[in-house]
CSV table of C-alpha atoms in Angstrom, one decimal:
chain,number,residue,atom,x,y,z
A,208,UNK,CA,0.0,0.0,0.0
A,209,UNK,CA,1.3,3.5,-0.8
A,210,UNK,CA,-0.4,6.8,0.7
A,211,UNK,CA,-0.2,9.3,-1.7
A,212,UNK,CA,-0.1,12.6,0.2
A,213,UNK,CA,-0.6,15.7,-2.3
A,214,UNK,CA,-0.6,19.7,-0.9
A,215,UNK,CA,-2.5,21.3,-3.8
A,216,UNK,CA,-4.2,24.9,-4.1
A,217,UNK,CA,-7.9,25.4,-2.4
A,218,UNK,CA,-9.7,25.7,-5.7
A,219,UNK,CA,-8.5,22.6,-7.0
A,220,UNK,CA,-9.7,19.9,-4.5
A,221,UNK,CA,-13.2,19.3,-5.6
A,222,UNK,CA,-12.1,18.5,-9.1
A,223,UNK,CA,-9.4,16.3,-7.8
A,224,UNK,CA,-12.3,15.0,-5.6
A,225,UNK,CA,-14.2,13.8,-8.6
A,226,UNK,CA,-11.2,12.7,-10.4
A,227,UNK,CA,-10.6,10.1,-8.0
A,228,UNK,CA,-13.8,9.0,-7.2
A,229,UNK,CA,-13.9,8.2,-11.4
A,230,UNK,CA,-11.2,5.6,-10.6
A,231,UNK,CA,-12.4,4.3,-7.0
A,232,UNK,CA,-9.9,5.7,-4.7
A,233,UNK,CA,-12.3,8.0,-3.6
A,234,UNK,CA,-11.8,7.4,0.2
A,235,UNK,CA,-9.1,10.3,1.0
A,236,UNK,CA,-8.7,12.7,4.1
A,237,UNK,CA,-8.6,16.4,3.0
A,238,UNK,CA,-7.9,19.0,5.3
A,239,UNK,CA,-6.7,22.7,4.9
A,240,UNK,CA,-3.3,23.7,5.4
A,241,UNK,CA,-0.9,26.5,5.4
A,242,UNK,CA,2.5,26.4,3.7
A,243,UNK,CA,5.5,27.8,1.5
A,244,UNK,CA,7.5,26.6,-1.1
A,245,UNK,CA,10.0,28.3,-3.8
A,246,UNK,CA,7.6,31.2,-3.8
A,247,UNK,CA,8.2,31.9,-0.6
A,248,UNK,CA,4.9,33.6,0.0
A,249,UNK,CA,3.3,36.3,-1.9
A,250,UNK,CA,3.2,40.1,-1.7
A,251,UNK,CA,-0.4,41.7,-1.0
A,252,UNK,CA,-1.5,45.1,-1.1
A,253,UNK,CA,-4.5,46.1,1.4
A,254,UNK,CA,-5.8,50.0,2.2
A,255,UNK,CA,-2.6,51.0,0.2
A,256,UNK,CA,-0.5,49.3,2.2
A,257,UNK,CA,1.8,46.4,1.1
A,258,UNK,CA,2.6,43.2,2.9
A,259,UNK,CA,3.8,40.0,2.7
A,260,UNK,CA,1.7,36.6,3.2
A,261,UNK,CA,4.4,33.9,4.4
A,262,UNK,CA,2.5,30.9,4.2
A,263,UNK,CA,-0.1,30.3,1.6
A,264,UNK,CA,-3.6,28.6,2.3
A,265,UNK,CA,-3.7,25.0,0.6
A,266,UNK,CA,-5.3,22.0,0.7
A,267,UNK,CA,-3.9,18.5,1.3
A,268,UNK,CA,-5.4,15.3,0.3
A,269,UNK,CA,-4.5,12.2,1.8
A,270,UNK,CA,-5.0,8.6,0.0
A,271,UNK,CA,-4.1,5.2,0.9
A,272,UNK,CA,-4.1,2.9,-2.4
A,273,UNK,CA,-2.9,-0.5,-3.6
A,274,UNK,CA,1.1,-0.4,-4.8
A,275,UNK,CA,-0.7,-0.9,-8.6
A,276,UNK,CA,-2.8,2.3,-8.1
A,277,UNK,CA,-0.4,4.8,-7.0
A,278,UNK,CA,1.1,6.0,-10.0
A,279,UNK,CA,-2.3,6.3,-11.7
A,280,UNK,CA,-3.5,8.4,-8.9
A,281,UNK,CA,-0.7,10.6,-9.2
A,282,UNK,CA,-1.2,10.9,-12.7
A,283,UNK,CA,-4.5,12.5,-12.3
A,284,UNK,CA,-3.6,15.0,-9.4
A,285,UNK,CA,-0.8,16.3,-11.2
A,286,UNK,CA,-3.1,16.5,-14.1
A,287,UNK,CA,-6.1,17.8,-12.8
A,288,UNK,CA,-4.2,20.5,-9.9
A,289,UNK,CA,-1.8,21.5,-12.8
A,290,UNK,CA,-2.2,25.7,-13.7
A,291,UNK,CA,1.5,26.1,-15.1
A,292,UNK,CA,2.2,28.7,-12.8
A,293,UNK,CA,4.2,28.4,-9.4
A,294,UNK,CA,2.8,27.2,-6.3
A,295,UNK,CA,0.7,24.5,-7.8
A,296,UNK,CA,2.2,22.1,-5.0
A,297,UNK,CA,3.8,18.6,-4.5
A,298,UNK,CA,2.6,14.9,-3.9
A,299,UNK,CA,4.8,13.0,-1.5
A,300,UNK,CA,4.4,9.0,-2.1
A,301,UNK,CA,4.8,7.1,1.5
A,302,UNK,CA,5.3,2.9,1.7
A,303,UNK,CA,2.4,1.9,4.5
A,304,UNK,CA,3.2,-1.1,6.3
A,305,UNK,CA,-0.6,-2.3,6.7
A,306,UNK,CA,-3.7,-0.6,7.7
A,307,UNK,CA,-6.9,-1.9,10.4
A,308,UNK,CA,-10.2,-1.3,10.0
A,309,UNK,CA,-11.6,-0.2,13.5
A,310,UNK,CA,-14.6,-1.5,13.7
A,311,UNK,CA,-14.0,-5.0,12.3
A,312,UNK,CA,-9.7,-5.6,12.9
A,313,UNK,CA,-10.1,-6.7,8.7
A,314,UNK,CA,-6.2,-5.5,7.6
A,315,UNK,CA,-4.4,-4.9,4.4
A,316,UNK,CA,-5.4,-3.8,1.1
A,317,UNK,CA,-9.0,-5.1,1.3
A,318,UNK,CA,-10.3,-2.4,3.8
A,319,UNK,CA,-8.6,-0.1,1.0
């Protein structure tokens, strides 16, 4: 099993959302974040006034899928989250040893 974690921009996630669900790895944790890359934040002006926002509002998508699955769920984040321009984010692939279903103790790729 691999969990593909991907930090995308806000406006993105409901198309990614429906992306996945097209290829059934549509269980995934989403939660909203706050980060910085090469941009290193952006510069905003407000009442005339400049400043600088450090660390950018994102979104990051969590999902656990079979080894076989991974690459084609990458695939379609970086397809689907792609504007060309700067900040569009990064997917980090992570090896997961095994994974429990709570409620029944059912492990490995069949609670997937």
């Amino acid at each position: 099993m691999i969990k593909v974690e991907a930090i995308i921009r806000a406006q993105k996630i409901d198309e990614v959302k429906t992306a996945l669900d097209a290829i059934g790895a549509g269980s995934m944790t989403v939660s909203e974040v706050r980060g910085r890359g090469q941009q290193k934040g952006i510069t905003q002006t407000w009442r005339g006034a400049e400043y600088v926002v450090d660390f950018i509002p994102k979104s990051k998508i969590e999902v656990v899928v079979p080894d076989d699955k991974a690459e084609k769920v990458v695939d379609i984040i970086c397809d689907v989250a792609n504007t060309n321009h700067i900040g569009d984010g990064k997917i980090f692939l992570i090896p997961i040893k095994d994974a429990i279903r709570v409620r029944t103790k059912e492990r490995g790729d069949a609670i997937l």
